[in-house]
mmCIF file with all atom_site columns, C-alpha atoms in Angstrom:
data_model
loop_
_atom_site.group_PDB
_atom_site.id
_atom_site.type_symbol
_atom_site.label_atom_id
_atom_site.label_alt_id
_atom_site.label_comp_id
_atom_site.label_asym_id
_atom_site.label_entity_id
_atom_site.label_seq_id
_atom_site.pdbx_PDB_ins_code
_atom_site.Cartn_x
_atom_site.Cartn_y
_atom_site.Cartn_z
_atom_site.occupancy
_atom_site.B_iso_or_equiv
_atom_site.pdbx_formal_charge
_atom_site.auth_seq_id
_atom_site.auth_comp_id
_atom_site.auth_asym_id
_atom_site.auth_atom_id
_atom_site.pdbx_PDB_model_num
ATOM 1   C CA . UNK A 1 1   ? 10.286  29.688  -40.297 1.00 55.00 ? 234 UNK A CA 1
ATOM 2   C CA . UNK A 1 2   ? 12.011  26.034  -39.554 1.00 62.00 ? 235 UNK A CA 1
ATOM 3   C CA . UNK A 1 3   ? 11.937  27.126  -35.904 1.00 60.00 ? 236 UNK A CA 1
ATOM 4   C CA . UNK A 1 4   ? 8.403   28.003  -35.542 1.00 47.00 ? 237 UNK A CA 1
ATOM 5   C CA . UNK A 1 5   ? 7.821   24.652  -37.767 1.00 47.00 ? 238 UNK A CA 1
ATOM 6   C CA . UNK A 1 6   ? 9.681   23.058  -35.294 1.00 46.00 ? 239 UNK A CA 1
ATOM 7   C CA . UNK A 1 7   ? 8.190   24.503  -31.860 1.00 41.00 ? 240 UNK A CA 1
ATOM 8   C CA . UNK A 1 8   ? 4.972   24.030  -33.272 1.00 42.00 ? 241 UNK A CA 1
ATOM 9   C CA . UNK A 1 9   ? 5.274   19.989  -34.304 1.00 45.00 ? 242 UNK A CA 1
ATOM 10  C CA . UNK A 1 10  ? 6.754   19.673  -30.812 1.00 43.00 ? 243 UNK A CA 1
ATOM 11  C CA . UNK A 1 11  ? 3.194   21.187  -28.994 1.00 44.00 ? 244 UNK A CA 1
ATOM 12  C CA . UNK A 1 12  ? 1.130   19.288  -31.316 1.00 41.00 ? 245 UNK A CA 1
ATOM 13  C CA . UNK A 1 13  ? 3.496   16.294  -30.642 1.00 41.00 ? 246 UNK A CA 1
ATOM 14  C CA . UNK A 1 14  ? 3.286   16.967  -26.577 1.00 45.00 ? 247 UNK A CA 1
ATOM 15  C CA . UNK A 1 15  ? -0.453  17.570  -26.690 1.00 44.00 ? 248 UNK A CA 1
ATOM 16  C CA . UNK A 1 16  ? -0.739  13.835  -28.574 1.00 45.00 ? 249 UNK A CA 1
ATOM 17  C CA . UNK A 1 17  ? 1.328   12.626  -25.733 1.00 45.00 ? 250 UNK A CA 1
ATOM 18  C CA . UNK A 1 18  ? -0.874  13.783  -22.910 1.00 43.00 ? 251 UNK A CA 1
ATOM 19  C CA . UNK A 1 19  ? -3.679  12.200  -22.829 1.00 47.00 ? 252 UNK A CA 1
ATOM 20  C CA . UNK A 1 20  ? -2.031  8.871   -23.373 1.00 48.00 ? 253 UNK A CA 1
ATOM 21  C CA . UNK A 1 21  ? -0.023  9.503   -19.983 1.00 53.00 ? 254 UNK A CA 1
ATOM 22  C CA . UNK A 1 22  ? -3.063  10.525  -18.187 1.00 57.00 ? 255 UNK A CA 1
ATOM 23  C CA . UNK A 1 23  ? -4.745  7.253   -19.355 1.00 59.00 ? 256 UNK A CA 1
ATOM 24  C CA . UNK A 1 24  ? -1.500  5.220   -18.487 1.00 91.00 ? 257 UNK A CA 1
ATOM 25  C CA . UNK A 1 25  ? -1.934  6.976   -15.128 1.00 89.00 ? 258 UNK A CA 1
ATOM 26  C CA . UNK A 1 26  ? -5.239  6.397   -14.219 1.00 94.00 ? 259 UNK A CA 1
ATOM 27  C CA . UNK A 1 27  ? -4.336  2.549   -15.014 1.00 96.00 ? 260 UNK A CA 1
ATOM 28  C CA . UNK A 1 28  ? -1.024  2.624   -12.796 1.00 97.00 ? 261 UNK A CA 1
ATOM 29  C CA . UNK A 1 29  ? -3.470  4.367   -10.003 1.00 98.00 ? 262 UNK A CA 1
ATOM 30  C CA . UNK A 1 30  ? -6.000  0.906   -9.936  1.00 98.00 ? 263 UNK A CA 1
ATOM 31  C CA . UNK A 1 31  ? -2.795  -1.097  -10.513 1.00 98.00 ? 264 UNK A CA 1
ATOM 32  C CA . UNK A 1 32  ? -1.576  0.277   -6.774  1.00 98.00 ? 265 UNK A CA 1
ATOM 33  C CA . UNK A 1 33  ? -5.328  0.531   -5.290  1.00 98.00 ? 266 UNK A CA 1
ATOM 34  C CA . UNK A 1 34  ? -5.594  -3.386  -6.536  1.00 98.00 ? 267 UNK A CA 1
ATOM 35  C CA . UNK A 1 35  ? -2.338  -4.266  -4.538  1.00 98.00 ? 268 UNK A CA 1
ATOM 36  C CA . UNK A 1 36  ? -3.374  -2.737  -1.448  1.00 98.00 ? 269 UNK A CA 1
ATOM 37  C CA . UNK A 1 37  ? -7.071  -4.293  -2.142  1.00 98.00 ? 270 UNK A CA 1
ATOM 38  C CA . UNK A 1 38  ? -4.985  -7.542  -2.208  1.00 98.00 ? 271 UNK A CA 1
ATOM 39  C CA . UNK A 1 39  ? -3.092  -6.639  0.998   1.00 98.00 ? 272 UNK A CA 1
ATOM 40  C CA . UNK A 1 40  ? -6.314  -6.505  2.813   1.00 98.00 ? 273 UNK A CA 1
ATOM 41  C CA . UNK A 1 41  ? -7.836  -9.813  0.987   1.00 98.00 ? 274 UNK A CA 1
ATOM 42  C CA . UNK A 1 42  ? -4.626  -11.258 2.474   1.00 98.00 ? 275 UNK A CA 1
ATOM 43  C CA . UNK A 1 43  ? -4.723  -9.471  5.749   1.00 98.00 ? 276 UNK A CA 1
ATOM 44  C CA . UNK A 1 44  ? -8.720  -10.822 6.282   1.00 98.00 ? 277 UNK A CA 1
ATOM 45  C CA . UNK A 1 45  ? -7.287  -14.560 5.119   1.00 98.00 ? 278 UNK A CA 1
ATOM 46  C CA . UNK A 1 46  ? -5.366  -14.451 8.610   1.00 98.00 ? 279 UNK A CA 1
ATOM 47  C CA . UNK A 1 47  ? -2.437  -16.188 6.488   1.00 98.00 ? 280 UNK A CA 1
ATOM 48  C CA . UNK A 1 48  ? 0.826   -14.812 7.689   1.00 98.00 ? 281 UNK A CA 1
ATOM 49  C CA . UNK A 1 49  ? 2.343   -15.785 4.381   1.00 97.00 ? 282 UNK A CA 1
ATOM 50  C CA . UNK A 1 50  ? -0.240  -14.977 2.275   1.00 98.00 ? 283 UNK A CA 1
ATOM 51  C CA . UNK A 1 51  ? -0.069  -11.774 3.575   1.00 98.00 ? 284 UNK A CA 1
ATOM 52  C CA . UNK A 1 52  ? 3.843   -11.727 3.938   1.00 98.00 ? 285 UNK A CA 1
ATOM 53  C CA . UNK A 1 53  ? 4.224   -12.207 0.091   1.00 98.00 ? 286 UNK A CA 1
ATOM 54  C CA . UNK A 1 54  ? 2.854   -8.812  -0.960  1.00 98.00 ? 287 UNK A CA 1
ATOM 55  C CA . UNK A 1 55  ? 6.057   -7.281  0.963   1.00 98.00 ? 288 UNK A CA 1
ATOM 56  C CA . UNK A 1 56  ? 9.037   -6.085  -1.629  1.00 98.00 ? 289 UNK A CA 1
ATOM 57  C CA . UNK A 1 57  ? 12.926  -8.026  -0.205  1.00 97.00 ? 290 UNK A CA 1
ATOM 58  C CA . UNK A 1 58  ? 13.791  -4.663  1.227   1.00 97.00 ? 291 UNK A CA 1
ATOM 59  C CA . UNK A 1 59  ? 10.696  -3.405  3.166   1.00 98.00 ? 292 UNK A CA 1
ATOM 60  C CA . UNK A 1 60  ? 10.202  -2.143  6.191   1.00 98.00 ? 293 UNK A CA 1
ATOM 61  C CA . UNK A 1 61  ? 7.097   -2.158  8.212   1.00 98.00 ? 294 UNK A CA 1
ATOM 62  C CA . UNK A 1 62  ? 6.689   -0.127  11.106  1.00 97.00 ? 295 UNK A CA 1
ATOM 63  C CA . UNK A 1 63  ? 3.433   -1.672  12.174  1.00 95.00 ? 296 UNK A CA 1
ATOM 64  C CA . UNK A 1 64  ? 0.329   -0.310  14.265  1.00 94.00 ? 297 UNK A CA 1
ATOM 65  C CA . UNK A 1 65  ? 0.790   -2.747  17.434  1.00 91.00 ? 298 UNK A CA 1
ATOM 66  C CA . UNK A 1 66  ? 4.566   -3.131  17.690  1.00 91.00 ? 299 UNK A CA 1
ATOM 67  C CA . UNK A 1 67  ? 7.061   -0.512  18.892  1.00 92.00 ? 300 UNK A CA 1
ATOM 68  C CA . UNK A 1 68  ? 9.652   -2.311  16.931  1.00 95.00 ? 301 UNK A CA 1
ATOM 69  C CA . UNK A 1 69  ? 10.565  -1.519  13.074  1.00 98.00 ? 302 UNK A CA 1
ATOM 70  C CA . UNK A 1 70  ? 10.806  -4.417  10.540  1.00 98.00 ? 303 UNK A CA 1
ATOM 71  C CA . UNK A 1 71  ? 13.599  -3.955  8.686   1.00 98.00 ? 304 UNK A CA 1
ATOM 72  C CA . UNK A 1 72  ? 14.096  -7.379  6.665   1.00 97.00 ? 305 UNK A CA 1
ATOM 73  C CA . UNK A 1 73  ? 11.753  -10.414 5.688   1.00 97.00 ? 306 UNK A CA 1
ATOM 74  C CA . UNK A 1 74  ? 12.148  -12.930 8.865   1.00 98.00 ? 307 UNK A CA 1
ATOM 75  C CA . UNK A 1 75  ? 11.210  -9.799  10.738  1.00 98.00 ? 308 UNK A CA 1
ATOM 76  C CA . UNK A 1 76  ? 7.714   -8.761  9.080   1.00 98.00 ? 309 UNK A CA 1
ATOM 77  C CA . UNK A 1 77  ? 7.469   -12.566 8.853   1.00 98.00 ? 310 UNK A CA 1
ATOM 78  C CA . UNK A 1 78  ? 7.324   -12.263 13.310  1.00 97.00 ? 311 UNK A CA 1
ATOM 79  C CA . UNK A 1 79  ? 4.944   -9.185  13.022  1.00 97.00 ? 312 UNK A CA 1
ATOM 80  C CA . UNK A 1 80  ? 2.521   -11.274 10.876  1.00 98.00 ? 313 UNK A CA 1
ATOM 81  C CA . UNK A 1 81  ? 3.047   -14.985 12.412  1.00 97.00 ? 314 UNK A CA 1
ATOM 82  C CA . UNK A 1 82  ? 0.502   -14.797 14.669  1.00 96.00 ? 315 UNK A CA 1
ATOM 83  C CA . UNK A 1 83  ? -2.563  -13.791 12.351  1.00 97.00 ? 316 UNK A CA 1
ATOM 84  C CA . UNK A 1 84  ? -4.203  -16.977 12.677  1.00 95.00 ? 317 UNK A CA 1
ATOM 85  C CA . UNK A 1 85  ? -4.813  -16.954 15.962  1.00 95.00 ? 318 UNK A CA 1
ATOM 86  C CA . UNK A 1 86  ? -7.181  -14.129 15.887  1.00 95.00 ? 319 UNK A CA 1
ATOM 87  C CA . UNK A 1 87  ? -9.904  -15.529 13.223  1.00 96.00 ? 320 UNK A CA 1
ATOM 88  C CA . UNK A 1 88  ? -11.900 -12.849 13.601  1.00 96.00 ? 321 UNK A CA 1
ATOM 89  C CA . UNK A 1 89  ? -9.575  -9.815  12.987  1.00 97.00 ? 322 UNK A CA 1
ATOM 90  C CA . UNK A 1 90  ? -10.730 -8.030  9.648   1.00 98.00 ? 323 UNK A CA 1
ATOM 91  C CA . UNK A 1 91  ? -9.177  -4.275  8.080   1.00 98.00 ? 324 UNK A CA 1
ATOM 92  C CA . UNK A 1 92  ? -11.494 -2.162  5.562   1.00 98.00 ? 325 UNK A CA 1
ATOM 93  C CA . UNK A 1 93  ? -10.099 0.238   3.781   1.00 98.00 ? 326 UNK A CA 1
ATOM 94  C CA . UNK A 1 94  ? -11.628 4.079   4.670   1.00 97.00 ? 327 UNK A CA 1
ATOM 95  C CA . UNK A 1 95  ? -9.834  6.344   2.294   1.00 97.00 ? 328 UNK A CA 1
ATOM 96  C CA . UNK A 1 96  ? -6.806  6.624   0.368   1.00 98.00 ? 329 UNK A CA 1
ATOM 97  C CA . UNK A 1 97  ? -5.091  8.305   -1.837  1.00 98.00 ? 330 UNK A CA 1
ATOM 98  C CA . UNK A 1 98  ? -3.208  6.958   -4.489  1.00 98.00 ? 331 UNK A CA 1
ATOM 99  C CA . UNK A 1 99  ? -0.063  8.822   -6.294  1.00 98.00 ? 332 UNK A CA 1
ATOM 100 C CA . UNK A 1 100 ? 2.403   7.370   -8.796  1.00 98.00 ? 333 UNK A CA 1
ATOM 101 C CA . UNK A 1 101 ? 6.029   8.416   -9.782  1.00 97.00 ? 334 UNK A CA 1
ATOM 102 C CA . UNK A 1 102 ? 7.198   5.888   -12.505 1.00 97.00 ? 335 UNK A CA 1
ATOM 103 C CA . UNK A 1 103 ? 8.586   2.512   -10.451 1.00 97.00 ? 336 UNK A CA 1
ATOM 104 C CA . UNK A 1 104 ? 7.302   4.097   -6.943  1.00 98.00 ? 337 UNK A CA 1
ATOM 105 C CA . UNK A 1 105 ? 3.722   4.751   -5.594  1.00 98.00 ? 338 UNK A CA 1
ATOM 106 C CA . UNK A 1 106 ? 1.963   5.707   -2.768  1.00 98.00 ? 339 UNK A CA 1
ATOM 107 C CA . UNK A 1 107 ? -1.288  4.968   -1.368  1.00 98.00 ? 340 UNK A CA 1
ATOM 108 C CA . UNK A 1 108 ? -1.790  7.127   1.898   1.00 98.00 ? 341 UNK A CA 1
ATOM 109 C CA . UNK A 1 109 ? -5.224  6.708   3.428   1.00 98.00 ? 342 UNK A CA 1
ATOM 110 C CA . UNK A 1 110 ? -7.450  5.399   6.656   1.00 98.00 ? 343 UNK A CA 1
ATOM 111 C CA . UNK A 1 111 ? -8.406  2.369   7.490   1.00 98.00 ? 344 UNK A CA 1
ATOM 112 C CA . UNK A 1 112 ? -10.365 0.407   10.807  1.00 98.00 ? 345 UNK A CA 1
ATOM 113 C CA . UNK A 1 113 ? -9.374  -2.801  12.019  1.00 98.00 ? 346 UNK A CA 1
ATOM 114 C CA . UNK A 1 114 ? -12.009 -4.815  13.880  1.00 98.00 ? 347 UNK A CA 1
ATOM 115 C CA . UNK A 1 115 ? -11.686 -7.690  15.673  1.00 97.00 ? 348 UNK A CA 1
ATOM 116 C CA . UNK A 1 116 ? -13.660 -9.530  18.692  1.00 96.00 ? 349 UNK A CA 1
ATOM 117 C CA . UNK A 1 117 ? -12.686 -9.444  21.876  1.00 93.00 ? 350 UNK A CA 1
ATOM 118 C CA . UNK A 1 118 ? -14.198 -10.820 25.545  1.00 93.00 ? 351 UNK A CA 1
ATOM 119 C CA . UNK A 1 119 ? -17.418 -11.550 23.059  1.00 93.00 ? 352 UNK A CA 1
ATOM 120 C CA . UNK A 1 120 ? -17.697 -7.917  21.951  1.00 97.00 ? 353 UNK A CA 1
ATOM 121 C CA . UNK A 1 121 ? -17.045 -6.474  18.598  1.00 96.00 ? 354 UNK A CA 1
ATOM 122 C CA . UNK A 1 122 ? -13.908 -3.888  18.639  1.00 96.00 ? 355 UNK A CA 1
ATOM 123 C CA . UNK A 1 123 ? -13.145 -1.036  16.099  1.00 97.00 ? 356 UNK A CA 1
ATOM 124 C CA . UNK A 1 124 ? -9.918  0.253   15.880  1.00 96.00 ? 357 UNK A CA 1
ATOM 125 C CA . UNK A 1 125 ? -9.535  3.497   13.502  1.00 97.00 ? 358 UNK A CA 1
ATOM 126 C CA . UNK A 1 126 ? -6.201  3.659   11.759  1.00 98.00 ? 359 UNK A CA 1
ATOM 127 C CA . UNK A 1 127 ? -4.255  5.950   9.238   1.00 98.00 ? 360 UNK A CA 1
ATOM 128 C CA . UNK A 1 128 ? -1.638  4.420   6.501   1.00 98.00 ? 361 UNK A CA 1
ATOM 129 C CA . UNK A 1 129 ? 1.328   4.759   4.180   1.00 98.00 ? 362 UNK A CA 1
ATOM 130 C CA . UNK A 1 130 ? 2.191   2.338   1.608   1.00 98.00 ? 363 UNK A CA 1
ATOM 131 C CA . UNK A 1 131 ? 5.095   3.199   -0.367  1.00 98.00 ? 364 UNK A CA 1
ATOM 132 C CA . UNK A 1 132 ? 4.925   0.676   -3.380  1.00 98.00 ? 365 UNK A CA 1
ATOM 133 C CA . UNK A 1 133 ? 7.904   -0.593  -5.798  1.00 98.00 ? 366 UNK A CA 1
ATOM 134 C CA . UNK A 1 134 ? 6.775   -1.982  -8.864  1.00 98.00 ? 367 UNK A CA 1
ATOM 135 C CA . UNK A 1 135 ? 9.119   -4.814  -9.445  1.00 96.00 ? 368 UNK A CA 1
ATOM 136 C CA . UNK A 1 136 ? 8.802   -6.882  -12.583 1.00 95.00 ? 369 UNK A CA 1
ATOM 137 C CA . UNK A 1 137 ? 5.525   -5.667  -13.430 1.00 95.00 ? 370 UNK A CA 1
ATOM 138 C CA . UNK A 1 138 ? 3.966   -6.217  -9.730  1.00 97.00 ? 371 UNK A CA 1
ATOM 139 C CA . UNK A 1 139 ? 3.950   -3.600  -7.182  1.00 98.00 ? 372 UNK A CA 1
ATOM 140 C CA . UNK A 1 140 ? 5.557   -4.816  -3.980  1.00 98.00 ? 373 UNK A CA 1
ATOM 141 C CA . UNK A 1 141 ? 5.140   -3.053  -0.788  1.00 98.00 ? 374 UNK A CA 1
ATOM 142 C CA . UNK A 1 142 ? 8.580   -1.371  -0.045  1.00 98.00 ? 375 UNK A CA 1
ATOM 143 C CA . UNK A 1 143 ? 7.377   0.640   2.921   1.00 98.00 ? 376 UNK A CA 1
ATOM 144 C CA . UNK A 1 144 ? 4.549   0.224   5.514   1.00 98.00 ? 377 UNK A CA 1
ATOM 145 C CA . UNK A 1 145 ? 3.726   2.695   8.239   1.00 98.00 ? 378 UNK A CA 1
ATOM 146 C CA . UNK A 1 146 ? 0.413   2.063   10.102  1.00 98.00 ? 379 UNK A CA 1
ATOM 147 C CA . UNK A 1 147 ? -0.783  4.301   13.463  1.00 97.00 ? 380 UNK A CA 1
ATOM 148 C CA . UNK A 1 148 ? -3.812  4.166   15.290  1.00 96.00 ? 381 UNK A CA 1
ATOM 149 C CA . UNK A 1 149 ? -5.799  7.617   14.951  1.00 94.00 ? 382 UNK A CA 1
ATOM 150 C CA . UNK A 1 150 ? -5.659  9.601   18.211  1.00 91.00 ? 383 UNK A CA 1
ATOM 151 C CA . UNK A 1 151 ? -8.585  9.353   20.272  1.00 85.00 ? 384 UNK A CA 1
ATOM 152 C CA . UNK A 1 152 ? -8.487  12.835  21.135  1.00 71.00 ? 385 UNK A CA 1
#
């Protein structure tokens, strides 16, 4: 009798529990969409440090236009130093897909970069990863992996 009292306060317990953590969840889900919203507001700002602050101490970025990887801040800080001298340059985010695992998230989606060029609008379609660290209370980007989408 003690057992099943006990197996069956657990259940009711766990059941309590649930929809608390999907709740929490949902929140920690527009926490991570609002970070890479604020990656793109800082992307559009053409502010290399504006934009360089979002990334965690440890990140890497392996970037859509360079064939190097960023392994440390003074490099992502030379991937982004240059923003301001195309004005025009913009990202929207497509799609994406947000997943969280306690400290770490992921937000895996598509986005376009635009951009004028010879006096003609440009569109380029691209596909990204952002692994995120939440580091006293603010998610960082700890990863960054950005490719153009194959034409073909």
């Amino acid at each position: 009798m003690r057992i099943a009292t006990m197996l069956l306060m657990t259940a009711v317990l766990a059941a309590c529990a649930m929809p608390g953590e999907s709740r929490n969840e949902g929140a920690r889900q527009r926490e991570v969409a609002d970070a890479t919203a604020a990656w793109v507001a800082a992307y559009n700002s053409r502010d290399p440090s504006r934009i360089t602050a979002l990334y965690d101490r440890e990140a890497i970025l392996w970037g859509t236009s360079s064939g190097t990887i960023r392994t440390d801040p003074a490099a992502i800080a030379e991937y982004f130093k240059n923003a301001g001298r195309r004005p025009e340059a913009r990202v929207s985010v497509i799609d994406q897909h947000v997943r969280v695992f306690g400290d770490v998230a992921l937000n895996t989606g598509a986005y376009t970069f635009t951009d004028v060029q010879d006096g003609r609008a440009v569109s380029r379609p691209a596909r990204f990863t952002f692994v995120y660290r939440n580091r006293d209370g603010r998610w960082l980007i700890a990863d960054h992996h950005s490719s153009r989408v194959p034409t073909s």
